[in-house]
Amino acid sequence: MDIKVKKVDPKIMKPKPEDESKLGFGQIFTDHFFIVEYDSDKGWHNASIEPLRPLSLDPAAMCLHYGQEIFEGMKAYRGENDSVYLFRPEENINRMGRSAERLCMPPMDNDLFMEGLKQLVLLERDWIPRGAGSSLYIRPTMIATDAALGVRPSDKYLFYIIMSPVGAYYPEGFSPTRIYVSEKYVRAALGGVGDCKAAGNYAASLYATREATEKGCAQVLWLDARERKYVEEVGTSNIFFVIGDDLITPPLSGSILPGITRDSVIRLAGSWGINILERQLSMDEILSSNADGTLKEAFASGTAAIVSPVGQIHYRGKDHVLGDGNTGPLTEKLYNEILRIQYGEKEDPFGWRVKIS
Ligand SMILES: *Cc1c(COP(=O)(O)O)cnc(C)c1O
């Protein structure tokens, strides 16, 4: 399928941000977006790159009522000599396909997705920030647009990709976070949609996150829905613990989002000879191994930060400093290695990097 390209009039192009240190996350957007329409007769059609504009939706559009809305999160990186890289983009494309299937939405054509993504990033390449650790955040999205009030899968959809330049996650170096263990509220239950990037999961997480903030914590440490005993994720990231010589992360049981960074951490650490265990890890075990000194590091993993050290957990009214409360050596090594692969600064043993220019 051809992608029609309609470029924004250069006279009304937005100024590029001058101070990259003030970019923050997801505050400003590039000049163009990629958009494709779907209906059950024509399938995916009308693929175009156009000036970014508000969407026109019927107030009855199904995404606004019953939550058929999925998304992805990925980045483009600027390397040496203005090269442009994506990181494992086919993983995001495949994951969005699985999210679509689970929410009874039509899978986007993988080749069209990749082609639209590459063309859009190249058209907007001047928006990719230059500062160390900065990048262009990419948000593929799919919404149901049928105007009808009945709970059923929509017949019409929009797929689009918007992009936002984002600053370095750690402009002043790592700062280990304090996280709040939520026992009352859960993120996802087995059999639900916790393993999809479905919009409703994030709405459902806000209340517990507000509670965490009120307790002075940065994020929620989510426990399993049934027993409220085993750790699952932290905020919108996966979670890892170093106990003894093992790197431990909860298994992809169905309620956990299969993070691409999680997979990269597992494969990279495995290649260094580290023993990786994907197994259930209870709060009791975390506290006892912390008390006897065998728990050395804890970190979250996700596209936004790569890895984020966890220094303290707040559980049942008490604070527990994990390890020595600082960023652990494995956390730091993983961060540096993945970052250098993403920016083209070192060889790429797994073939994760996609150079698009
Ligand atoms: C996106 C996300 C992650 C991390 O996935 P990455 O592919 O590593 O960015 C983890 N947990 C949740 C709930 C997420 O939404």
Short mmCIF file of C-alpha atoms and ligand atoms in Angstrom, two decimals:
data_model
loop_
_atom_site.label_atom_id
_atom_site.label_comp_id
_atom_site.label_asym_id
_atom_site.label_seq_id
_atom_site.Cartn_x
_atom_site.Cartn_y
_atom_site.Cartn_z
CA MET A 1 0.00 0.00 0.00
CA ASP A 2 1.26 3.47 -0.88
CA ILE A 3 1.73 6.00 1.86
CA LYS A 4 0.58 9.45 0.74
CA VAL A 5 2.73 12.21 2.14
CA LYS A 6 1.35 15.68 2.75
CA LYS A 7 3.97 17.90 4.31
CA VAL A 8 3.28 20.79 6.60
CA ASP A 9 3.78 24.25 5.08
CA PRO A 10 7.34 25.20 6.16
CA LYS A 11 6.04 28.63 7.16
CA ILE A 12 3.96 27.12 9.95
CA MET A 13 6.41 24.44 11.10
CA LYS A 14 6.83 24.42 14.85
CA PRO A 15 10.13 25.71 16.20
CA LYS A 16 12.36 22.89 17.45
CA PRO A 17 12.92 23.02 21.20
CA GLU A 18 15.92 25.16 22.01
CA ASP A 19 16.76 23.86 25.45
CA GLU A 20 16.87 20.06 25.38
CA SER A 21 17.29 19.93 29.13
CA LYS A 22 13.71 21.20 29.49
CA LEU A 23 12.08 18.62 27.21
CA GLY A 24 10.70 16.40 29.96
CA PHE A 25 8.54 13.54 28.69
CA GLY A 26 5.75 13.66 26.08
CA GLN A 27 5.05 17.38 26.30
CA ILE A 28 5.59 18.49 22.72
CA PHE A 29 4.95 16.71 19.45
CA THR A 30 6.54 16.75 16.01
CA ASP A 31 4.95 18.37 12.93
CA HIS A 32 3.58 15.22 11.28
CA PHE A 33 1.87 11.95 12.12
CA PHE A 34 1.24 8.67 10.31
CA ILE A 35 -2.41 7.65 10.09
CA VAL A 36 -4.26 4.69 8.55
CA GLU A 37 -7.99 3.96 8.49
CA TYR A 38 -9.74 0.64 8.85
CA ASP A 39 -13.22 -0.58 8.15
CA SER A 40 -14.45 -4.12 7.93
CA ASP A 41 -15.16 -3.85 4.15
CA LYS A 42 -11.95 -2.24 2.98
CA GLY A 43 -9.53 -3.41 5.67
CA TRP A 44 -6.63 -1.02 6.31
CA HIS A 45 -6.66 1.79 3.75
CA ASN A 46 -5.81 5.48 3.26
CA ALA A 47 -2.33 5.34 4.74
CA SER A 48 -0.84 8.80 4.95
CA ILE A 49 1.72 11.00 6.64
CA GLU A 50 0.12 14.36 7.30
CA PRO A 51 0.53 17.49 9.36
CA LEU A 52 -0.36 16.62 12.96
CA ARG A 53 -3.94 17.69 13.62
CA PRO A 54 -6.78 17.03 16.05
CA LEU A 55 -8.91 13.99 15.20
CA SER A 56 -12.56 14.40 14.46
CA LEU A 57 -14.50 11.75 16.38
CA ASP A 58 -18.17 11.18 16.97
CA PRO A 59 -18.91 11.52 20.70
CA ALA A 60 -20.29 7.99 20.45
CA ALA A 61 -16.97 6.64 19.11
CA MET A 62 -16.50 3.28 20.78
CA CYS A 63 -12.99 3.94 22.09
CA LEU A 64 -14.47 6.68 24.27
CA HIS A 65 -16.95 4.33 25.93
CA TYR A 66 -15.69 0.78 26.06
CA GLY A 67 -11.97 1.26 25.91
CA GLN A 68 -10.93 -0.46 22.70
CA GLU A 69 -7.65 1.44 22.66
CA ILE A 70 -4.13 0.03 22.51
CA PHE A 71 -0.73 1.61 22.12
CA GLU A 72 3.01 1.03 22.00
CA GLY A 73 6.06 2.90 23.25
CA MET A 74 9.42 2.93 21.47
CA LYS A 75 12.20 5.35 20.57
CA ALA A 76 14.44 6.62 17.76
CA TYR A 77 18.02 7.47 18.71
CA ARG A 78 20.53 9.81 17.07
CA GLY A 79 24.04 8.37 16.90
CA GLU A 80 27.44 9.40 15.48
CA ASN A 81 27.38 11.28 12.16
CA ASP A 82 23.63 11.84 12.49
CA SER A 83 22.81 8.15 12.05
CA VAL A 84 19.29 7.25 13.16
CA TYR A 85 18.52 3.99 14.97
CA LEU A 86 15.46 2.13 16.16
CA PHE A 87 15.72 -0.55 18.86
CA ARG A 88 14.00 -3.91 18.22
CA PRO A 89 11.03 -2.23 16.47
CA GLU A 90 9.67 -5.55 15.18
CA GLU A 91 9.10 -6.53 18.83
CA ASN A 92 6.84 -3.52 19.35
CA ILE A 93 5.00 -4.28 16.11
CA ASN A 94 4.44 -7.90 17.13
CA ARG A 95 3.36 -6.94 20.64
CA MET A 96 0.83 -4.45 19.27
CA GLY A 97 -0.50 -7.26 17.07
CA ARG A 98 -1.02 -9.40 20.19
CA SER A 99 -2.71 -6.52 22.02
CA ALA A 100 -5.01 -6.02 19.01
CA GLU A 101 -5.96 -9.69 18.92
CA ARG A 102 -6.77 -9.72 22.65
CA LEU A 103 -9.00 -6.63 22.37
CA CYS A 104 -10.78 -7.90 19.22
CA MET A 105 -9.17 -5.19 17.13
CA PRO A 106 -7.82 -5.80 13.61
CA PRO A 107 -4.08 -6.43 13.46
CA MET A 108 -2.21 -3.68 11.64
CA ASP A 109 -0.26 -4.89 8.60
CA ASN A 110 3.30 -5.38 9.94
CA ASP A 111 5.04 -4.15 6.78
CA LEU A 112 2.87 -1.06 6.52
CA PHE A 113 3.48 -0.32 10.22
CA MET A 114 7.28 -0.60 9.76
CA GLU A 115 7.27 1.42 6.54
CA GLY A 116 5.11 4.22 7.99
CA LEU A 117 7.26 4.28 11.11
CA LYS A 118 10.52 4.58 9.19
CA GLN A 119 9.20 7.21 6.77
CA LEU A 120 7.78 9.30 9.60
CA VAL A 121 10.99 9.16 11.67
CA LEU A 122 13.08 10.13 8.64
CA LEU A 123 10.77 12.99 7.71
CA GLU A 124 11.01 14.28 11.31
CA ARG A 125 14.69 13.50 11.84
CA ASP A 126 15.48 17.11 12.78
CA TRP A 127 13.26 16.54 15.83
CA ILE A 128 15.52 13.81 17.21
CA PRO A 129 17.37 15.54 20.04
CA ARG A 130 21.16 15.55 20.14
CA GLY A 131 21.92 15.57 23.85
CA ALA A 132 23.32 12.49 25.59
CA GLY A 133 20.51 10.16 26.59
CA SER A 134 17.82 12.12 24.75
CA SER A 135 15.66 10.52 22.05
CA LEU A 136 12.50 10.76 20.00
CA TYR A 137 9.69 8.89 21.77
CA ILE A 138 7.28 7.13 19.39
CA ARG A 139 3.68 6.35 20.30
CA PRO A 140 1.79 4.02 17.90
CA THR A 141 -1.90 3.98 18.86
CA MET A 142 -5.06 2.21 17.71
CA ILE A 143 -8.60 3.32 18.56
CA ALA A 144 -12.11 2.08 17.80
CA THR A 145 -14.16 4.73 15.99
CA ASP A 146 -17.57 3.21 15.29
CA ALA A 147 -20.27 5.58 16.53
CA ALA A 148 -22.58 3.18 18.35
CA LEU A 149 -23.50 2.42 21.93
CA GLY A 150 -23.47 -1.33 22.28
CA VAL A 151 -20.73 -3.44 23.78
CA ARG A 152 -19.22 -5.23 20.79
CA PRO A 153 -16.04 -4.92 18.73
CA SER A 154 -16.06 -1.83 16.54
CA ASP A 155 -16.14 -2.14 12.73
CA LYS A 156 -13.99 0.96 12.23
CA TYR A 157 -10.59 1.90 13.60
CA LEU A 158 -7.80 4.43 13.30
CA PHE A 159 -4.15 3.57 13.64
CA TYR A 160 -1.71 6.41 14.07
CA ILE A 161 1.83 7.20 15.18
CA ILE A 162 2.72 10.41 16.97
CA MET A 163 6.20 11.36 18.17
CA SER A 164 7.65 13.50 20.92
CA PRO A 165 11.26 14.53 21.60
CA VAL A 166 12.23 13.54 25.15
CA GLY A 167 15.13 14.52 27.37
CA ALA A 168 17.63 12.29 29.12
CA TYR A 169 15.99 10.25 31.87
CA TYR A 170 18.95 10.75 34.20
CA PRO A 171 20.36 14.21 33.44
CA GLU A 172 22.10 14.21 36.84
CA GLY A 173 22.96 10.54 37.11
CA PHE A 174 20.96 7.72 38.68
CA SER A 175 18.78 8.39 41.66
CA PRO A 176 17.35 5.28 43.30
CA THR A 177 13.61 5.52 43.85
CA ARG A 178 11.38 4.73 46.79
CA ILE A 179 8.42 2.57 45.83
CA TYR A 180 5.13 1.77 47.51
CA VAL A 181 3.85 -1.78 47.79
CA SER A 182 0.12 -1.74 47.06
CA GLU A 183 -1.79 -4.48 48.86
CA LYS A 184 -5.25 -3.06 48.42
CA TYR A 185 -5.24 -2.37 44.68
CA VAL A 186 -3.93 -4.54 41.86
CA ARG A 187 -2.88 -3.68 38.33
CA ALA A 188 -4.06 -6.80 36.52
CA ALA A 189 -5.41 -10.25 37.24
CA LEU A 190 -4.75 -13.52 35.46
CA GLY A 191 -7.12 -13.81 32.53
CA GLY A 192 -7.38 -10.03 32.15
CA VAL A 193 -5.50 -7.72 29.79
CA GLY A 194 -2.45 -6.93 31.94
CA ASP A 195 -0.18 -8.44 29.30
CA CYS A 196 -1.43 -5.93 26.67
CA LYS A 197 -0.68 -2.25 26.31
CA ALA A 198 -4.39 -1.50 26.63
CA ALA A 199 -5.40 2.00 27.74
CA GLY A 200 -7.69 0.79 30.52
CA ASN A 201 -4.80 -0.77 32.45
CA TYR A 202 -3.29 2.65 32.96
CA ALA A 203 -6.54 4.29 34.06
CA ALA A 204 -6.92 1.44 36.56
CA SER A 205 -3.45 2.11 37.97
CA LEU A 206 -3.92 5.80 38.75
CA TYR A 207 -5.61 5.49 42.12
CA ALA A 208 -2.89 3.35 43.68
CA THR A 209 -0.26 5.60 42.12
CA ARG A 210 -1.87 8.58 43.81
CA GLU A 211 -1.67 6.72 47.10
CA ALA A 212 2.01 6.02 46.47
CA THR A 213 2.66 9.70 45.76
CA GLU A 214 0.89 10.67 48.97
CA LYS A 215 3.31 8.40 50.83
CA GLY A 216 6.23 10.14 49.12
CA CYS A 217 6.94 7.25 46.76
CA ALA A 218 7.68 7.50 43.06
CA GLN A 219 5.83 4.38 41.93
CA VAL A 220 3.69 1.43 42.95
CA LEU A 221 5.12 -2.05 43.36
CA TRP A 222 2.26 -4.24 42.16
CA LEU A 223 1.53 -7.62 43.72
CA ASP A 224 -0.35 -10.56 42.22
CA ALA A 225 -4.12 -10.16 42.29
CA ARG A 226 -4.95 -13.48 43.92
CA GLU A 227 -2.69 -13.73 46.96
CA ARG A 228 -1.19 -10.22 47.15
CA LYS A 229 2.03 -11.99 47.92
CA TYR A 230 4.22 -12.10 44.80
CA VAL A 231 5.74 -9.06 43.07
CA GLU A 232 4.64 -8.42 39.48
CA GLU A 233 5.72 -5.03 38.16
CA VAL A 234 6.67 -1.54 39.28
CA GLY A 235 4.61 1.34 37.85
CA THR A 236 4.71 0.76 34.10
CA SER A 237 7.97 -1.16 34.19
CA ASN A 238 9.10 -4.71 34.81
CA ILE A 239 11.01 -5.52 37.99
CA PHE A 240 14.28 -7.34 38.71
CA PHE A 241 16.07 -8.31 41.94
CA VAL A 242 19.65 -9.49 42.43
CA ILE A 243 19.65 -12.05 45.25
CA GLY A 244 22.88 -13.93 45.89
CA ASP A 245 24.29 -14.57 42.44
CA ASP A 246 20.91 -14.76 40.72
CA LEU A 247 19.04 -12.17 38.71
CA ILE A 248 15.36 -12.81 39.41
CA THR A 249 12.28 -11.46 37.64
CA PRO A 250 8.64 -12.62 37.78
CA PRO A 251 7.61 -14.97 34.95
CA LEU A 252 5.31 -13.82 32.13
CA SER A 253 2.33 -15.42 33.79
CA GLY A 254 -0.32 -13.50 31.84
CA SER A 255 -0.84 -10.49 34.13
CA ILE A 256 2.59 -8.99 33.41
CA LEU A 257 3.46 -6.87 30.37
CA PRO A 258 6.18 -8.62 28.37
CA GLY A 259 8.66 -5.74 28.28
CA ILE A 260 11.14 -5.55 25.44
CA THR A 261 13.66 -4.04 27.83
CA ARG A 262 12.95 -6.96 30.21
CA ASP A 263 13.82 -9.37 27.43
CA SER A 264 16.95 -7.37 26.51
CA VAL A 265 18.11 -7.39 30.16
CA ILE A 266 17.58 -11.15 30.38
CA ARG A 267 19.47 -11.86 27.17
CA LEU A 268 22.33 -9.48 27.87
CA ALA A 269 22.84 -10.58 31.49
CA GLY A 270 22.59 -14.20 30.34
CA SER A 271 25.38 -13.58 27.81
CA TRP A 272 27.56 -12.39 30.72
CA GLY A 273 27.09 -15.74 32.45
CA ILE A 274 24.65 -14.42 35.05
CA ASN A 275 22.11 -16.92 36.30
CA ILE A 276 18.64 -15.65 35.36
CA LEU A 277 15.58 -16.98 37.13
CA GLU A 278 12.11 -16.18 35.85
CA ARG A 279 10.15 -17.24 38.88
CA GLN A 280 7.67 -16.00 41.46
CA LEU A 281 9.23 -13.86 44.16
CA SER A 282 7.27 -13.16 47.33
CA MET A 283 7.42 -10.07 49.54
CA ASP A 284 8.49 -12.40 52.38
CA GLU A 285 11.48 -13.58 50.38
CA ILE A 286 12.43 -10.04 49.41
CA LEU A 287 12.33 -8.87 53.02
CA SER A 288 14.16 -11.90 54.41
CA SER A 289 16.90 -11.84 51.76
CA ASN A 290 17.24 -8.11 52.33
CA ALA A 291 17.53 -8.67 56.08
CA ASP A 292 20.21 -11.35 55.72
CA GLY A 293 22.17 -9.26 53.21
CA THR A 294 21.77 -11.52 50.16
CA LEU A 295 19.50 -9.06 48.30
CA LYS A 296 21.95 -6.75 46.60
CA GLU A 297 20.11 -4.80 43.91
CA ALA A 298 16.63 -4.03 42.63
CA PHE A 299 15.71 -2.21 39.46
CA ALA A 300 12.80 -1.55 37.13
CA SER A 301 13.12 -1.92 33.33
CA GLY A 302 11.32 -0.13 30.50
CA THR A 303 11.83 1.86 27.30
CA ALA A 304 11.65 5.27 28.98
CA ALA A 305 14.49 4.80 31.50
CA ILE A 306 16.13 1.51 30.33
CA VAL A 307 16.69 0.58 33.98
CA SER A 308 15.74 2.49 37.10
CA PRO A 309 17.29 1.52 40.44
CA VAL A 310 14.96 0.92 43.38
CA GLY A 311 16.53 2.06 46.65
CA GLN A 312 13.71 1.62 49.15
CA ILE A 313 10.33 -0.02 49.46
CA HIS A 314 7.48 1.10 51.65
CA TYR A 315 5.50 -1.94 52.81
CA ARG A 316 2.83 -2.19 55.51
CA GLY A 317 3.76 1.19 56.92
CA LYS A 318 7.51 0.53 57.10
CA ASP A 319 10.42 1.60 54.94
CA HIS A 320 13.01 -0.95 53.89
CA VAL A 321 16.28 0.15 52.33
CA LEU A 322 17.19 -2.43 49.69
CA GLY A 323 20.85 -3.47 49.68
CA ASP A 324 22.86 -0.36 50.46
CA GLY A 325 20.17 1.86 48.93
CA ASN A 326 22.40 2.90 46.04
CA THR A 327 22.48 1.96 42.38
CA GLY A 328 23.97 -1.53 42.09
CA PRO A 329 26.83 -2.44 39.77
CA LEU A 330 24.76 -4.79 37.61
CA THR A 331 22.01 -2.14 37.24
CA GLU A 332 24.61 0.36 36.09
CA LYS A 333 26.34 -2.07 33.73
CA LEU A 334 23.05 -3.06 32.09
CA TYR A 335 22.12 0.59 31.66
CA ASN A 336 25.42 1.47 30.02
CA GLU A 337 25.48 -1.53 27.71
CA ILE A 338 21.91 -1.18 26.47
CA LEU A 339 22.31 2.57 26.02
CA ARG A 340 25.47 2.11 23.95
CA ILE A 341 23.80 -0.48 21.75
CA GLN A 342 20.82 1.83 21.22
CA TYR A 343 22.98 4.81 20.20
CA GLY A 344 25.28 2.80 17.93
CA GLU A 345 28.26 3.24 20.24
CA LYS A 346 29.18 -0.41 20.46
CA GLU A 347 28.73 -3.55 18.47
CA ASP A 348 25.29 -5.14 18.57
CA PRO A 349 25.76 -8.85 19.30
CA PHE A 350 22.03 -9.62 19.16
CA GLY A 351 21.11 -7.63 16.04
CA TRP A 352 18.73 -5.40 18.03
CA ARG A 353 19.58 -2.11 16.38
CA VAL A 354 17.91 -1.04 13.13
CA LYS A 355 19.81 1.70 11.34
CA ILE A 356 17.37 3.68 9.23
CA SER A 357 19.76 6.41 8.16
C1 LIG B 1 5.43 -0.68 28.49
C2 LIG B 1 5.40 -1.39 29.79
C3 LIG B 1 6.51 -2.07 30.31
C4 LIG B 1 7.88 -2.01 29.68
O1 LIG B 1 7.91 -2.47 28.37
P1 LIG B 1 9.13 -2.07 27.42
O2 LIG B 1 8.83 -2.78 26.15
O3 LIG B 1 10.37 -2.55 28.08
O4 LIG B 1 9.11 -0.59 27.30
C5 LIG B 1 6.36 -2.79 31.49
N1 LIG B 1 5.18 -2.81 32.15
C6 LIG B 1 4.10 -2.13 31.71
C7 LIG B 1 2.84 -2.20 32.48
C8 LIG B 1 4.18 -1.41 30.52
O5 LIG B 1 3.11 -0.73 30.08
#
